[in-house]
mmCIF file of C-alpha atoms and ligand atoms in Angstrom:
data_model
loop_
_atom_site.group_PDB
_atom_site.id
_atom_site.type_symbol
_atom_site.label_atom_id
_atom_site.label_comp_id
_atom_site.label_asym_id
_atom_site.label_seq_id
_atom_site.Cartn_x
_atom_site.Cartn_y
_atom_site.Cartn_z
ATOM 1 C CA MET A 177 -38.403 11.105 217.227
ATOM 2 C CA PRO A 178 -34.921 11.487 215.644
ATOM 3 C CA ARG A 179 -31.813 10.090 217.341
ATOM 4 C CA ILE A 180 -30.296 12.199 220.138
ATOM 5 C CA LEU A 181 -26.879 13.482 219.062
ATOM 6 C CA THR A 182 -25.972 15.069 222.372
ATOM 7 C CA ARG A 183 -27.526 16.230 225.630
ATOM 8 C CA TYR A 184 -25.778 18.496 228.133
ATOM 9 C CA ARG A 185 -26.393 20.951 230.935
ATOM 10 C CA ASN A 186 -25.612 24.625 230.405
ATOM 11 C CA GLY A 187 -26.286 26.979 233.333
ATOM 12 C CA ASN A 188 -29.883 26.438 234.479
ATOM 13 C CA TYR A 189 -31.074 24.461 231.458
ATOM 14 C CA VAL A 190 -30.548 21.245 229.514
ATOM 15 C CA VAL A 191 -29.857 21.242 225.773
ATOM 16 C CA THR A 192 -30.806 18.296 223.580
ATOM 17 C CA LEU A 193 -29.537 18.231 220.028
ATOM 18 C CA TYR A 194 -31.137 15.702 217.691
ATOM 19 C CA ALA A 195 -29.499 14.085 214.665
ATOM 20 C CA ASP A 196 -31.799 15.995 212.275
ATOM 21 C CA GLY A 197 -30.413 19.314 213.621
ATOM 22 C CA THR A 198 -33.374 20.112 215.909
ATOM 23 C CA LYS A 199 -32.338 21.728 219.176
ATOM 24 C CA ALA A 200 -34.509 21.718 222.323
ATOM 25 C CA LYS A 201 -33.870 23.573 225.588
ATOM 26 C CA GLU A 202 -35.607 22.806 228.888
ATOM 27 C CA THR A 203 -35.419 24.664 232.197
ATOM 28 C CA MET A 204 -37.228 24.786 235.514
ATOM 29 C CA GLY A 205 -36.387 28.498 235.731
ATOM 30 C CA ASP A 206 -38.229 31.531 234.345
ATOM 31 C CA ALA A 207 -35.479 32.207 231.808
ATOM 32 C CA PHE A 208 -32.603 30.341 230.185
ATOM 33 C CA ILE A 209 -29.330 31.423 231.784
ATOM 34 C CA ALA A 210 -26.284 30.020 229.999
ATOM 35 C CA SER A 211 -22.815 29.500 231.499
ATOM 36 C CA PHE A 212 -21.257 29.233 228.058
ATOM 37 C CA PRO A 213 -22.571 29.631 224.488
ATOM 38 C CA ASP A 214 -24.599 26.748 223.031
ATOM 39 C CA SER A 215 -23.369 27.793 219.626
ATOM 40 C CA ILE A 216 -20.523 29.778 218.125
ATOM 41 C CA ASP A 217 -20.302 31.355 214.723
ATOM 42 C CA LEU A 218 -16.618 30.753 213.928
ATOM 43 C CA LYS A 219 -14.848 32.519 211.075
ATOM 44 C CA ILE A 220 -11.680 30.638 210.092
ATOM 45 C CA THR A 221 -10.596 32.444 206.934
ATOM 46 C CA ASP A 222 -11.015 35.559 204.860
ATOM 47 C CA TYR A 223 -9.788 33.786 201.737
ATOM 48 C CA CYS A 224 -12.343 33.403 198.955
ATOM 49 C CA VAL A 225 -12.050 33.803 195.197
ATOM 50 C CA ASN A 226 -15.766 34.259 194.482
ATOM 51 C CA ASN A 227 -15.694 38.026 194.949
ATOM 52 C CA CYS A 228 -19.458 38.339 195.568
ATOM 53 C CA SER A 229 -20.529 41.949 195.324
ATOM 54 C CA MET A 230 -22.600 41.843 198.547
ATOM 55 C CA CYS A 231 -19.959 40.061 200.691
ATOM 56 C CA HIS A 232 -20.164 41.706 204.107
ATOM 57 C CA GLU A 233 -16.900 39.978 205.076
ATOM 58 C CA ARG A 234 -15.050 41.596 202.126
ATOM 59 C CA SER A 235 -13.439 38.173 201.585
ATOM 60 C CA SER A 236 -11.049 37.979 198.667
ATOM 61 C CA ALA A 237 -8.162 36.080 197.095
ATOM 62 C CA ALA A 238 -5.879 38.260 199.251
ATOM 63 C CA GLY A 239 -7.727 37.223 202.433
ATOM 64 C CA ARG A 240 -5.763 35.667 205.294
ATOM 65 C CA HIS A 241 -6.416 32.341 206.994
ATOM 66 C CA GLY A 242 -7.132 32.268 210.740
ATOM 67 C CA VAL A 243 -4.916 30.614 213.348
ATOM 68 C CA LEU A 244 -6.717 27.372 214.171
ATOM 69 C CA SER A 245 -4.366 26.548 217.037
ATOM 70 C CA HIS A 246 -5.642 29.454 219.161
ATOM 71 C CA PRO A 247 -5.896 28.401 222.849
ATOM 72 C CA ILE A 248 -9.601 29.325 222.999
ATOM 73 C CA ILE A 249 -10.360 26.157 220.993
ATOM 74 C CA ASP A 250 -9.301 24.026 223.962
ATOM 75 C CA THR A 251 -11.972 25.697 226.100
ATOM 76 C CA PHE A 252 -14.867 24.774 223.783
ATOM 77 C CA HIS A 253 -17.431 22.604 225.585
ATOM 78 C CA SER A 254 -18.560 19.130 224.706
ATOM 79 C CA GLY A 255 -21.928 19.263 222.925
ATOM 80 C CA MET A 256 -21.783 22.886 221.811
ATOM 81 C CA GLU A 257 -22.281 23.651 218.120
ATOM 82 C CA VAL A 258 -19.687 25.501 216.073
ATOM 83 C CA ALA A 259 -20.760 26.982 212.734
ATOM 84 C CA ILE A 260 -17.541 27.197 210.721
ATOM 85 C CA GLY A 261 -17.468 29.796 207.966
ATOM 86 C CA GLY A 262 -15.292 32.241 206.106
ATOM 87 C CA GLY A 263 -14.395 33.247 203.412
ATOM 88 C CA ASN A 264 -14.288 29.794 201.948
ATOM 89 C CA PRO A 265 -13.629 27.478 204.933
ATOM 90 C CA LEU A 266 -12.725 24.608 202.584
ATOM 91 C CA SER A 267 -9.679 26.616 201.464
ATOM 92 C CA HIS A 268 -8.064 26.565 204.918
ATOM 93 C CA PRO A 269 -5.019 24.248 204.831
ATOM 94 C CA ASP A 270 -5.552 23.212 208.486
ATOM 95 C CA LEU A 271 -9.270 22.456 208.186
ATOM 96 C CA LEU A 272 -9.032 18.664 208.513
ATOM 97 C CA PRO A 273 -6.823 18.511 211.638
ATOM 98 C CA PHE A 274 -8.986 21.260 213.110
ATOM 99 C CA LEU A 275 -12.190 19.258 212.579
ATOM 100 C CA LYS A 276 -10.529 16.188 214.076
ATOM 101 C CA ARG A 277 -9.561 18.229 217.125
ATOM 102 C CA LEU A 278 -13.154 19.451 217.536
ATOM 103 C CA LYS A 279 -14.395 15.864 217.233
ATOM 104 C CA GLU A 280 -11.990 14.775 219.991
ATOM 105 C CA ARG A 281 -13.488 17.509 222.195
ATOM 106 C CA ARG A 282 -16.985 16.210 221.284
ATOM 107 C CA VAL A 283 -17.891 19.603 219.853
ATOM 108 C CA ILE A 284 -20.543 19.504 217.092
ATOM 109 C CA PRO A 285 -19.088 21.173 213.984
ATOM 110 C CA ASN A 286 -21.262 22.543 211.180
ATOM 111 C CA ILE A 287 -19.853 24.223 208.088
ATOM 112 C CA THR A 288 -21.166 26.832 205.680
ATOM 113 C CA VAL A 289 -19.982 26.888 202.080
ATOM 114 C CA ASN A 290 -21.100 28.790 199.035
ATOM 115 C CA VAL A 291 -22.732 26.631 196.357
ATOM 116 C CA ILE A 292 -19.916 27.653 193.962
ATOM 117 C CA ASP A 293 -17.372 26.037 196.302
ATOM 118 C CA LEU A 294 -19.652 23.074 196.995
ATOM 119 C CA LYS A 295 -19.684 22.296 193.257
ATOM 120 C CA LYS A 296 -15.866 22.351 193.189
ATOM 121 C CA ASP A 297 -15.429 20.311 196.386
ATOM 122 C CA THR A 298 -18.474 18.025 196.548
ATOM 123 C CA ALA A 299 -16.373 14.929 197.245
ATOM 124 C CA LEU A 300 -14.573 16.622 200.142
ATOM 125 C CA ILE A 301 -17.832 17.747 201.779
ATOM 126 C CA GLU A 302 -19.343 14.304 201.339
ATOM 127 C CA GLU A 303 -16.271 12.748 202.939
ATOM 128 C CA LEU A 304 -16.502 15.175 205.893
ATOM 129 C CA ILE A 305 -20.155 14.209 206.396
ATOM 130 C CA ARG A 306 -19.394 10.482 206.059
ATOM 131 C CA ALA A 307 -16.522 10.709 208.605
ATOM 132 C CA ARG A 308 -18.792 12.715 210.963
ATOM 133 C CA LEU A 309 -16.275 15.534 210.959
ATOM 134 C CA VAL A 310 -19.164 17.877 210.153
ATOM 135 C CA TYR A 311 -22.861 17.426 210.976
ATOM 136 C CA GLY A 312 -24.810 20.299 209.473
ATOM 137 C CA VAL A 313 -23.839 21.762 206.095
ATOM 138 C CA GLY A 314 -25.079 25.235 205.205
ATOM 139 C CA VAL A 315 -25.098 25.892 201.460
ATOM 140 C CA SER A 316 -25.189 29.605 200.640
ATOM 141 C CA CYS A 317 -27.181 30.447 197.529
ATOM 142 C CA HIS A 318 -27.755 33.926 196.189
ATOM 143 C CA ALA A 319 -30.387 32.640 193.744
ATOM 144 C CA PHE A 320 -32.145 29.353 192.936
ATOM 145 C CA ASP A 321 -29.572 26.663 192.166
ATOM 146 C CA GLU A 322 -30.538 23.190 191.027
ATOM 147 C CA PHE A 323 -27.265 21.626 192.213
ATOM 148 C CA ALA A 324 -27.826 22.988 195.740
ATOM 149 C CA VAL A 325 -31.370 21.602 195.761
ATOM 150 C CA ASP A 326 -30.230 18.138 194.634
ATOM 151 C CA PHE A 327 -27.431 18.138 197.222
ATOM 152 C CA ALA A 328 -29.849 19.181 199.982
ATOM 153 C CA LEU A 329 -32.330 16.478 199.010
ATOM 154 C CA ALA A 330 -29.586 13.838 198.999
ATOM 155 C CA HIS A 331 -28.243 14.703 202.478
ATOM 156 C CA THR A 332 -30.351 14.987 205.642
ATOM 157 C CA ASN A 333 -28.514 17.785 207.411
ATOM 158 C CA VAL A 334 -28.184 20.336 204.639
ATOM 159 C CA VAL A 335 -29.744 23.761 205.077
ATOM 160 C CA LEU A 336 -29.888 26.297 202.259
ATOM 161 C CA HIS A 337 -28.682 29.711 203.438
ATOM 162 C CA VAL A 338 -30.209 32.714 201.711
ATOM 163 C CA ILE A 339 -29.805 36.417 202.403
ATOM 164 C CA ASN A 340 -32.807 38.658 202.890
ATOM 165 C CA GLY A 341 -32.824 41.251 200.112
ATOM 166 C CA VAL A 342 -30.533 39.155 197.881
ATOM 167 C CA PHE A 343 -32.595 35.999 197.334
ATOM 168 C CA PRO A 344 -35.650 36.862 195.193
ATOM 169 C CA VAL A 345 -39.213 35.871 196.168
ATOM 170 C CA GLU A 346 -39.725 34.076 192.839
ATOM 171 C CA ASP A 347 -36.732 31.839 193.709
ATOM 172 C CA TYR A 348 -38.309 30.847 197.055
ATOM 173 C CA ARG A 349 -41.225 29.682 194.909
ATOM 174 C CA LYS A 350 -38.869 27.511 192.818
ATOM 175 C CA LEU A 351 -37.600 25.873 196.043
ATOM 176 C CA ALA A 352 -41.081 25.409 197.512
ATOM 177 C CA GLY A 353 -42.763 22.079 198.181
ATOM 178 C CA LYS A 354 -39.615 19.926 198.023
ATOM 179 C CA GLY A 355 -39.164 19.364 201.776
ATOM 180 C CA LEU A 356 -36.104 21.639 202.009
ATOM 181 C CA LYS A 357 -34.682 23.406 205.064
ATOM 182 C CA VAL A 358 -33.881 27.096 204.663
ATOM 183 C CA LEU A 359 -32.090 29.585 206.889
ATOM 184 C CA ILE A 360 -32.851 33.237 206.087
ATOM 185 C CA LEU A 361 -30.029 35.556 207.121
ATOM 186 C CA GLY A 362 -30.504 39.261 207.648
ATOM 187 C CA TYR A 363 -28.957 41.685 205.164
ATOM 188 C CA LYS A 364 -25.780 43.132 206.681
ATOM 189 C CA GLU A 365 -25.091 46.726 205.780
ATOM 190 C CA PHE A 366 -21.353 46.564 206.160
ATOM 191 C CA GLY A 367 -18.352 45.330 204.189
ATOM 192 C CA ARG A 368 -19.342 45.155 200.519
ATOM 193 C CA GLY A 369 -22.972 44.909 201.714
ATOM 194 C CA ARG A 370 -22.864 48.668 202.294
ATOM 195 C CA GLU A 371 -22.070 49.410 198.640
ATOM 196 C CA TYR A 372 -24.406 46.687 197.316
ATOM 197 C CA LEU A 373 -27.432 48.071 199.155
ATOM 198 C CA SER A 374 -29.783 49.572 196.568
ATOM 199 C CA SER A 375 -33.461 50.192 195.886
ATOM 200 C CA ALA A 376 -33.570 46.703 194.284
ATOM 201 C CA VAL A 377 -32.299 45.112 197.530
ATOM 202 C CA ARG A 378 -34.793 47.096 199.603
ATOM 203 C CA GLU A 379 -37.590 46.051 197.241
ATOM 204 C CA ARG A 380 -36.643 42.350 197.567
ATOM 205 C CA MET A 381 -36.673 42.768 201.374
ATOM 206 C CA ARG A 382 -40.105 44.350 201.202
ATOM 207 C CA GLU A 383 -41.425 41.602 198.904
ATOM 208 C CA THR A 384 -40.047 38.839 201.132
ATOM 209 C CA ARG A 385 -41.702 40.429 204.187
ATOM 210 C CA GLU A 386 -44.967 40.715 202.267
ATOM 211 C CA HIS A 387 -44.864 37.062 201.128
ATOM 212 C CA LEU A 388 -43.458 35.508 204.307
ATOM 213 C CA SER A 389 -46.718 33.785 205.271
ATOM 214 C CA GLU A 390 -46.657 32.091 201.843
ATOM 215 C CA ILE A 391 -42.934 31.162 202.148
ATOM 216 C CA LEU A 392 -43.078 29.608 205.645
ATOM 217 C CA PRO A 393 -45.345 26.616 204.921
ATOM 218 C CA ALA A 394 -43.528 25.843 201.649
ATOM 219 C CA PHE A 395 -40.488 24.355 203.454
ATOM 220 C CA LYS A 396 -39.756 21.571 205.906
ATOM 221 C CA VAL A 397 -38.019 24.096 208.176
ATOM 222 C CA VAL A 398 -37.502 27.839 207.889
ATOM 223 C CA SER A 399 -35.164 29.419 210.435
ATOM 224 C CA PHE A 400 -33.815 32.955 210.798
ATOM 225 C CA ASP A 401 -30.886 34.728 212.375
ATOM 226 C CA ASN A 402 -31.804 37.525 214.758
ATOM 227 C CA LEU A 403 -31.180 40.210 212.136
ATOM 228 C CA ALA A 404 -33.629 38.578 209.716
ATOM 229 C CA LEU A 405 -36.205 38.144 212.509
ATOM 230 C CA THR A 406 -36.200 41.921 212.859
ATOM 231 C CA GLN A 407 -35.954 42.821 209.161
ATOM 232 C CA LEU A 408 -38.840 40.495 208.258
ATOM 233 C CA ALA A 409 -40.976 41.232 211.346
ATOM 234 C CA VAL A 410 -41.347 37.462 211.841
ATOM 235 C CA LYS A 411 -43.085 37.821 215.211
ATOM 236 C CA GLU A 412 -45.937 39.741 213.580
ATOM 237 C CA VAL A 413 -46.347 37.044 210.935
ATOM 238 C CA ILE A 414 -46.314 33.943 213.166
ATOM 239 C CA GLY A 415 -47.744 35.456 216.358
ATOM 240 C CA THR A 416 -46.195 36.006 219.788
ATOM 241 C CA GLU A 417 -47.017 32.595 221.255
ATOM 242 C CA ARG A 418 -45.384 30.581 218.458
ATOM 243 C CA PHE A 419 -42.497 33.024 218.268
ATOM 244 C CA ASP A 420 -41.753 32.752 222.002
ATOM 245 C CA GLU A 421 -41.892 28.963 221.832
ATOM 246 C CA MET A 422 -39.270 28.783 219.054
ATOM 247 C CA TYR A 423 -37.064 31.805 219.807
ATOM 248 C CA MET A 424 -33.512 30.791 220.763
ATOM 249 C CA GLY A 425 -32.619 34.103 222.448
ATOM 250 C CA ALA A 426 -30.865 37.342 221.600
ATOM 251 C CA ASP A 427 -27.285 37.341 220.299
ATOM 252 C CA GLY A 428 -24.939 36.892 223.245
ATOM 253 C CA GLU A 429 -27.480 35.120 225.476
ATOM 254 C CA ALA A 430 -26.360 31.657 224.378
ATOM 255 C CA SER A 431 -24.422 32.358 221.193
ATOM 256 C CA MET A 432 -21.463 34.438 220.073
ATOM 257 C CA TYR A 433 -19.166 35.183 217.151
ATOM 258 C CA VAL A 434 -15.451 34.392 217.048
ATOM 259 C CA ASP A 435 -13.172 35.604 214.256
ATOM 260 C CA LEU A 436 -9.933 33.590 214.193
ATOM 261 C CA VAL A 437 -8.521 35.728 211.360
ATOM 262 C CA ARG A 438 -8.559 39.028 213.231
ATOM 263 C CA GLU A 439 -8.570 37.273 216.617
ATOM 264 C CA GLU A 440 -11.686 39.128 217.748
ATOM 265 C CA TYR A 441 -15.065 38.223 219.190
ATOM 266 C CA ALA A 442 -18.482 39.865 219.222
ATOM 267 C CA LEU A 443 -22.165 39.284 219.965
ATOM 268 C CA SER A 444 -22.706 38.168 216.359
ATOM 269 C CA SER A 445 -21.137 38.482 212.919
ATOM 270 C CA ALA A 446 -23.448 41.482 212.394
ATOM 271 C CA SER A 447 -21.877 43.381 215.333
ATOM 272 C CA GLU A 448 -19.589 46.274 214.521
ATOM 273 C CA GLU A 449 -18.291 46.317 218.101
ATOM 274 C CA ARG A 450 -15.499 43.731 218.309
ATOM 275 C CA MET A 451 -13.167 42.838 221.176
ATOM 276 C CA PRO A 452 -9.709 41.217 221.157
ATOM 277 C CA LEU A 453 -9.970 37.462 221.617
ATOM 278 C CA GLU A 454 -9.285 36.103 225.115
ATOM 279 C CA ASN A 455 -7.745 32.688 225.736
ATOM 280 C CA THR A 456 -10.912 31.153 227.184
ATOM 281 C CA LEU A 457 -14.464 30.993 225.939
ATOM 282 C CA GLU A 458 -15.843 31.780 229.411
ATOM 283 C CA ALA A 459 -13.874 35.050 229.572
ATOM 284 C CA CYS A 460 -15.236 36.171 226.182
ATOM 285 C CA PHE A 461 -18.778 35.034 226.957
ATOM 286 C CA GLN A 462 -18.960 36.718 230.352
ATOM 287 C CA ALA A 463 -17.677 39.984 228.844
ATOM 288 C CA LEU A 464 -20.328 39.729 226.124
ATOM 289 C CA ARG A 465 -23.082 39.083 228.664
ATOM 290 C CA GLY A 466 -22.049 42.409 230.217
ATOM 291 C CA THR A 467 -22.192 44.081 226.788
ATOM 292 C CA ALA A 468 -25.613 42.578 226.024
ATOM 293 C CA ARG A 469 -27.025 43.877 229.334
ATOM 294 C CA ARG A 470 -25.790 47.447 228.732
HETATM 295 S S1 SF4 B 605 -20.197 36.021 200.125
HETATM 296 FE FE1 SF4 B 605 -19.220 34.069 200.610
HETATM 297 S S2 SF4 B 605 -18.724 33.195 198.602
HETATM 298 FE FE2 SF4 B 605 -19.093 35.366 198.277
HETATM 299 S S3 SF4 B 605 -17.081 36.387 198.439
HETATM 300 FE FE3 SF4 B 605 -18.021 36.425 200.484
HETATM 301 S S4 SF4 B 605 -17.232 34.608 201.540
HETATM 302 FE FE4 SF4 B 605 -16.910 34.317 199.289
#
C-alpha cells in the first residue's frame, strides 16, 4: 500500500489521501455528507500566451492574474486538495509565496499546466515537486506528445489531462500500455469551446465513447470529471456496481470551483452560474450545497 499523505475527518466521513494520488473515503452513514470541500478547482490567472482555439477560459496574453491574498485562502482546511490552474499558473508572479502559504496550512496543492508551458518551465516544475510545494502535476495535452509521456514516466504523480472531443482515439492508442495515468475532461461548450465545436469534435467524442472499453485497460489509471462521465456514458461501460464504488460525487457535494481572477465561485469550472466570492470557504460551500439541492 502506498504511503499515507494525509487523513482527516470531513462531516460524517474520513478521507485518506495516499502518496500516489489515490483518495479513499469511508463512512458509517448511508451517504457522504461533507462539511467543506475535499477538493477545490482553483483558477489563479487568465494569462496565457498559447491561444488554444478550444480554450473555454478564453485565456490570453491580455488575461489578468488573480489576487492570491484573498481572505478565503486562510479558511482552506488542512488535508484538502487544491487543483491550481489558469491560464498558465506558472506565469503568476505570486505563485511561489502562494504555494508556501498553502504548505503552511497543510493544504495539498496540485497544479495543471499545458505541455507547451511544461517544456518551457520543466526545471521550475521539477523544483516545485522536489520541494513538495506541489504533489500532483496535471499535464494538458491536446494530442500525443512524447515529452509529456517521458515526463509522466519520470515522475510518479503526473497525470495527463486530455479533453473529450479534442484528443483523438488514435492518440490514446499511442499512449497505451506504458503505465500512464490519464484524466479525461468533458468538452466545455463555452468560451472559445463554443466556436471550436464542430462535426469533427462531435465525431471524436463519438469515437472515444465507442472505444472506451478498449481505452480503460490500456492505462494505469483513467479518471474523469463529471462532465466527461456524462458525455462518455462511463456508467454504461463499466457497470453500476463498479461505477458506484469509484464515484466521488456530484459537483458541489465535496468539491467546488473558485476563480480568484473574477473573484467568483461555482459548482465546477463547467458551471455558467457563478456567485461573488465570500470571505470563507464554508460560506461558499454551504451556498453551493443549497444550489446543488435545487
Ligand atoms: S487551453 Fe490552456 S494552454 Fe490553451 S490558451 Fe487556454 S489556458 Fe492556455
